[in-house]
Phi, psi and omega in degrees: 000136181260120180258128176232062181074240181282357181239136178223158179238121180285334177233070187294336182298338178287344178294341178298338179292346176294337179292342181277346183300319176299320178296319178297323177300313183294319181294318180290330182287318184274348181262110180287160176291161181298143180296153180272125182262130180227135176258122181206154178288161184296330181298340181291339178300324181292323182288331186263012182296326183284341183253125181251119180250143181235142174266126183297142179274346182226160176292135179301149185297318182295324177288325178296317179296321180300315184288324176294322179296319179298314180297319180295320179295319179296317181295315180294322180294318180290342178277005174056063176288140181236129177262131185054062185294152177290155178289158179294146178290138178289162177090170181240348182270196182290159174273125179257114177259115175254118189240121170281106180246036175279194186298326184287345182278350184285348187291338175211057186292328180297318178293324178293321179294320177299320180295318178297318180295325178293321177294321177295321177298319177298317179295325179293322179296327180268005179057048180244149178280167183232139173241131184245133178225109175268131189274352179262144175302148181286170180297334179277359179091009180284141177290158178305137180214159180283139173243114182118188007295147181214161179295159184297324179297318177293321179296325179296320177294321178294320179296318181293332179274349183287134180229152174289149182253149182275034175218177187281163176283164177232081184289335176296317177293325177295321178295323178294326179292333180278346185298324182267008183273117179228086184281165173271132181085186182269120182272139171253123181256138174237120181257111176269096190269160178261001177088359180261139179256151174209182185285352179258358185293318182294318179296322178293318179296318179299317181296320180293324179294323182292342179282346177146345181151151185221133171242125180258128179244124176212182183275344182079184184285349182281337180224069182285160174291140180231157179218141174270121175272164184304127178293161180234130178286132178225091184068235179269008183240166173246127175264116187254110175282137178234132183238144178232159185278317184249121186250022186284328186246151170287136183220144171280155178215146180221140178237139178230148176257133183238148178253204179301141180061024177077014182295130182288125179255329181188157182212141178222142181247154178206190183216146167264128172279159177299128182087358181263117182265347183219137176221162180235132179246135182261115184256110180265125179223141171297158183300321182298320180284325180296326179290340177269351187295133178242330180218151168239122187217158180274142173284137176077011179230088182274071179226164176292334179280343180270004180240129174244116181281144181243132175244194185299338182294336182269355180267165175292161180298120181290137181237125177263140181240130177227133180245142176271356181246154173298138183272146175277096186297319182265354180228080186299335180292345177272356182263132177294325181294337180299318183289323177293318181296318179293328182285320185258349184306316180289348188240351185214162175273117186263131175230139179238150180158197176277167184298310182297320181296318182290323183282354176290335177253166178293135185219138179267317184225139174238125182248122177251117181260106179053048172265117184278251184291128173262143176292157179304321180294318179295318181296316179295317181296318180292321180298317178295320181295320179294317180295335178276000175124001180282158177247118179257117180248121181243141175249144181281175180171182182302321182290314180293324179296328182269326189232050181292141178251196183271353183271054176223155186287334183224160174284143182249148173286153177292135182084191181219174183251119186236161178287119177089006179241191176296150186052045188246169170248161186278339179213159182304140183271148178256172184273145175268155178300151181284142176280162183294333180279353182279141174298343181270004182299134181102346178281143180283138180265116175291142182284339185267003179276123180227160179236128180255349182202145179202164170264142186262143177267142174291136178298144179201166183292333182255010183297320181296321180293331182270358184267124178258339185207138182232164168269173183297332179276003176092353180286140183291138174250330175226124177236156183208155179216136176279128178228110182063234179267003184235192184227148167242119185239136179235125171263121189280015174225180187279161178283340177253191184274017181296312184252352183198155174265018178300322183291350179262005185251164175289337177299326180300317180296314182293323178296315179296322179294323178294321179293317179297324180294341177289338185286156178283345187077170184287347179264002184280340182288135179277123180266144181226168179081216181240151180251116180290148177294135183249292175228130186238153177278141171266186185293347180248021173075026179252138178281135181214159176303148183295131177285170181291342182278352180274142182250155174300151183256128177299135183297326182291341179291338179293331181264006180294149182302316180270008182082173180291152178286108183266142181172201181300326180282328182227079178291161176292151180153204180261134177235155180111221179240168181297327181280332183220073181263148179243135180271128175243114187256152182294331186299335180289342183250002183247124177289186180301139182286142178226145180285161178278100184227173175075022178276160178302144182290342181279358180285128177285138183249137174224167178241149175296133181076012182276346182278153185248009181294134181236124177273118183273355182301310180300325181291316182292315179292325176295327176285326180291329184296309179295329177293323177294321177295321177297318178298323178298314181293324178297316179299318179294323180292321180294330180271359179076021183255001184288318179300145180290141179291150179288149178289139181290142178277160175292155184296336180162188181296329179298320179295315178300318179296321180295319179297314179296322179297319179297319178296321179296316178296327179289330183277336183299310179299322180295318179295319178297320179296320179294320179296320178296317179298321180295322180292323182287314183276069180290157181301336183278354180226077184289145174257147182278069179222180185293324180297317179295321179297317179296318181294318183291330181270341180284331181226171178266125179239143169273135187235147175230157181272126177284125184261345187095345175272111186299321181292316180294319179294321178294321178295320179296317181295316179294321180295314179292330175295318177295318178295323179298319178296318179293322177299313180296328183279325189259335188236179177277356178290133178243098178269145182265352180147204186234142174229142172259139183238146175257118183297337182279334190236321191274157176279132184263341189291352180282347191240126179286338184220134176240130173264121186238099176284142180261124180239162181290338183277350183284139177246197180289149179282155174286169180298318180297319180292321178299315179299320182293316180292318177300318178296322179295316180292323183287342186246027168104001179282156179235133179241129172261109179267120184242109177285344171065018182216014181057027180282093184295329177296320177292322180295333178266021185299337182278349175243001177139139181088183178065065187296323183295310179294322181296321179292321181293326184261010181298130180095352178273148182274071182276129180286168175300139185246156178207157176300151181296121179288162184298331183260017181293152182297333178299338180277354184211018182296323176220307174257156173271119185234151174247334175219177190226069182285158171232228173294330172249161179232158176099347180288160181271142176250132184246137177227177180299132188297315182229094183290126181286175178280345176289154181057029178057031174076015180279131179292134180282339182226133172233126185234134176199184183220029186268008178053066182290324179298325177296326179285327182276344192295135176225159175271189184295336179268003178085014180269140180299145182263333187234149175277152179273148178237117010284348172131167175107142179289339176298319179295321178295321178297318179293329176295318176297320180295322176297317179299318179294316177301319182295316180294317179296324178296318180289327184273324188253347176087206190260025188293335180290350175283349181295140182295344181294340180272351185300314180301317180294321180293318178296324179295320179292328178282352180077024181253000000 
């Protein structure tokens, strides 16, 4: 290396290339640039006679200077000039690099790596070998060992591959590795420390000094290692303890909470006073943000110890909500779940969805609002979940009163008890005081809370033990039963204000909180066996997929007094499954932090980033590159090659025609294929694919259920086709056609109304079809069930009789039914009607007995037996296919009017029930 004061050259022999610059000057000067080539017709010679152009015989002076400058910059850059070069390393033997690569070293690993590479560069200039010793165990579990002696180039590759580990260093093992080290010559050791002290630090420093000399590099008291200790819940806040290794200086500190994908949820700042090694920061977060929290970490400390992972145990008890009624999407006050959500939202994590979907994740409480019949699969799954510790809270309603199952704490009487009806009271009932054995004991009873309707429990010897809340007349309002490790709780009134104003009181909130408090929470389940590694922290506090070197963690180790044994086999991170993961943090395995003190006074001290050596090679080569690019463009311009060439023209019209003809031939088969596909995928046979979904949602289609009976399906298709034509002709409804759906395979949510003919060949539905139909009914769909034979007993199958219809609909959540009252919206949705004939007349039409306010009051089920599709059916020419019984086109006209009223009722809702329409209706009636 050549030293010239503040400037040095690491490869001075390359400076000899500067002697070639005069020769390069002479060659460039006598060599003219390439002649400029121009293509032009001969007539152009006449136009250019007055202008005389000359080609230079020599390279222009400015271009010559530019090229000499480029060559000089490249030569100087390759000679490795250094500004303020570092002093030579002492000693004659190899350079020994001892690197603390434990968890505390990750906070500025890039700066530490740069420092190591600079030391390797110094050893290379002095032609000295390098020995590398990392003090943390490797990812494969190997103890610290010496690497080398090796050439500087090999050492540079090892340094670049070295990474910080998410566990502590093992300096005792590093000291043992040095015992057998006997180098040739005097070794100079450089210890790149992480600033943490332990009982082996003094012994390691003494051993390194005896090898020939020691330089210690650390961050100093200005950037000590810090660690986040386990937070503590304090009301609605988290108290986050933060600990630092060196407490000599006052320092600011900041903690932030992050959610999925690192999204910032909250941040709090604090300060360390001089001499203070531990401080606590209070992190205030709303419940909604706290439930999304995944990590609590320190700002400016990219280490595994500066990150505290959060799992489900730190969240509020998750509560799942399921409704048996269609929800009012645009009118939340009509939704029962709205009142539960408002009551528990500030205190619990609320999740909504289907039963199976909610139980796929850990759940503490599941609330079913007026969910009647449960499928066998749902009932079995819920029973197992309750026995494992879950709390099932059910609210009554019309569906539960009609279709109660066995997953309730007490037997219920058929029907319900209402104000002014059978089994009724004369005035709204008030609440009785809570008994001492009730979980609600101690809550204040509001005087204005009354109940107008409830479901009644059958008397039994254990009814009193299962009753948590009563009315003044002694009838139970809340009953509960212990099942296994969980509870089944039933509120005998609705979750909303339909049957009681309880949901509008503060007592409702306190009661729900007491029920949620009965649950074990998601951390209450006892885990057994082993937990596989899921996502693990690296040395810089980043979550990454588990490597092959990580082993499953025994579940019992999580409850060990000192925490699980963390290290190469079990790094910190998430263990378990995605649905039930457990956070294992480094703080449980690290004792109190201590500074690196008590070293010999003869040890030389340095700081990371304290050196001022500047390598000028990147700057010189970086400056030469744009000058070389400039020279390239200048050369192209002088030769006339810089302008872009013109695009070639087509050979002529024949070529263009050939291209267009080829494109046309290529498009013909595709067009034919599309036409063929369109012919095959007729509207009457939808396929369960994306194309069918787009078609069904882009337009309005009338749909019927395919029964497997070809004659019945053809009659349904023809009937809905006739009704579709009348709708398009008479109303503003624009239907695109008819589709047949298979309950086992097709999606039902695309259609607001389903026509379902009942045939003798139909059997019970599969479990998947029952779930699909129940979901359709609960979310606003309407089904017209047509027995087609005026079988009034079958039509009353939901209240008794009608074995065929009852068997077919077994397991469906059908609400209580009643005959259509005279003032029902079906009688005035578009036409004013008094009866509802089809191909037959005189049959009874059944609708939902008490239409709720959800789904705008539209009945989810309409049942009759007048064979309406037979009355609507037409052929391709629009001629009726079937005769009316007893007969007459007047009856067919009234059947069409009923069909139009039904479609308008399904599409527009119950708005005709508004009193604002009464004057117009009376005027039409002539009253």
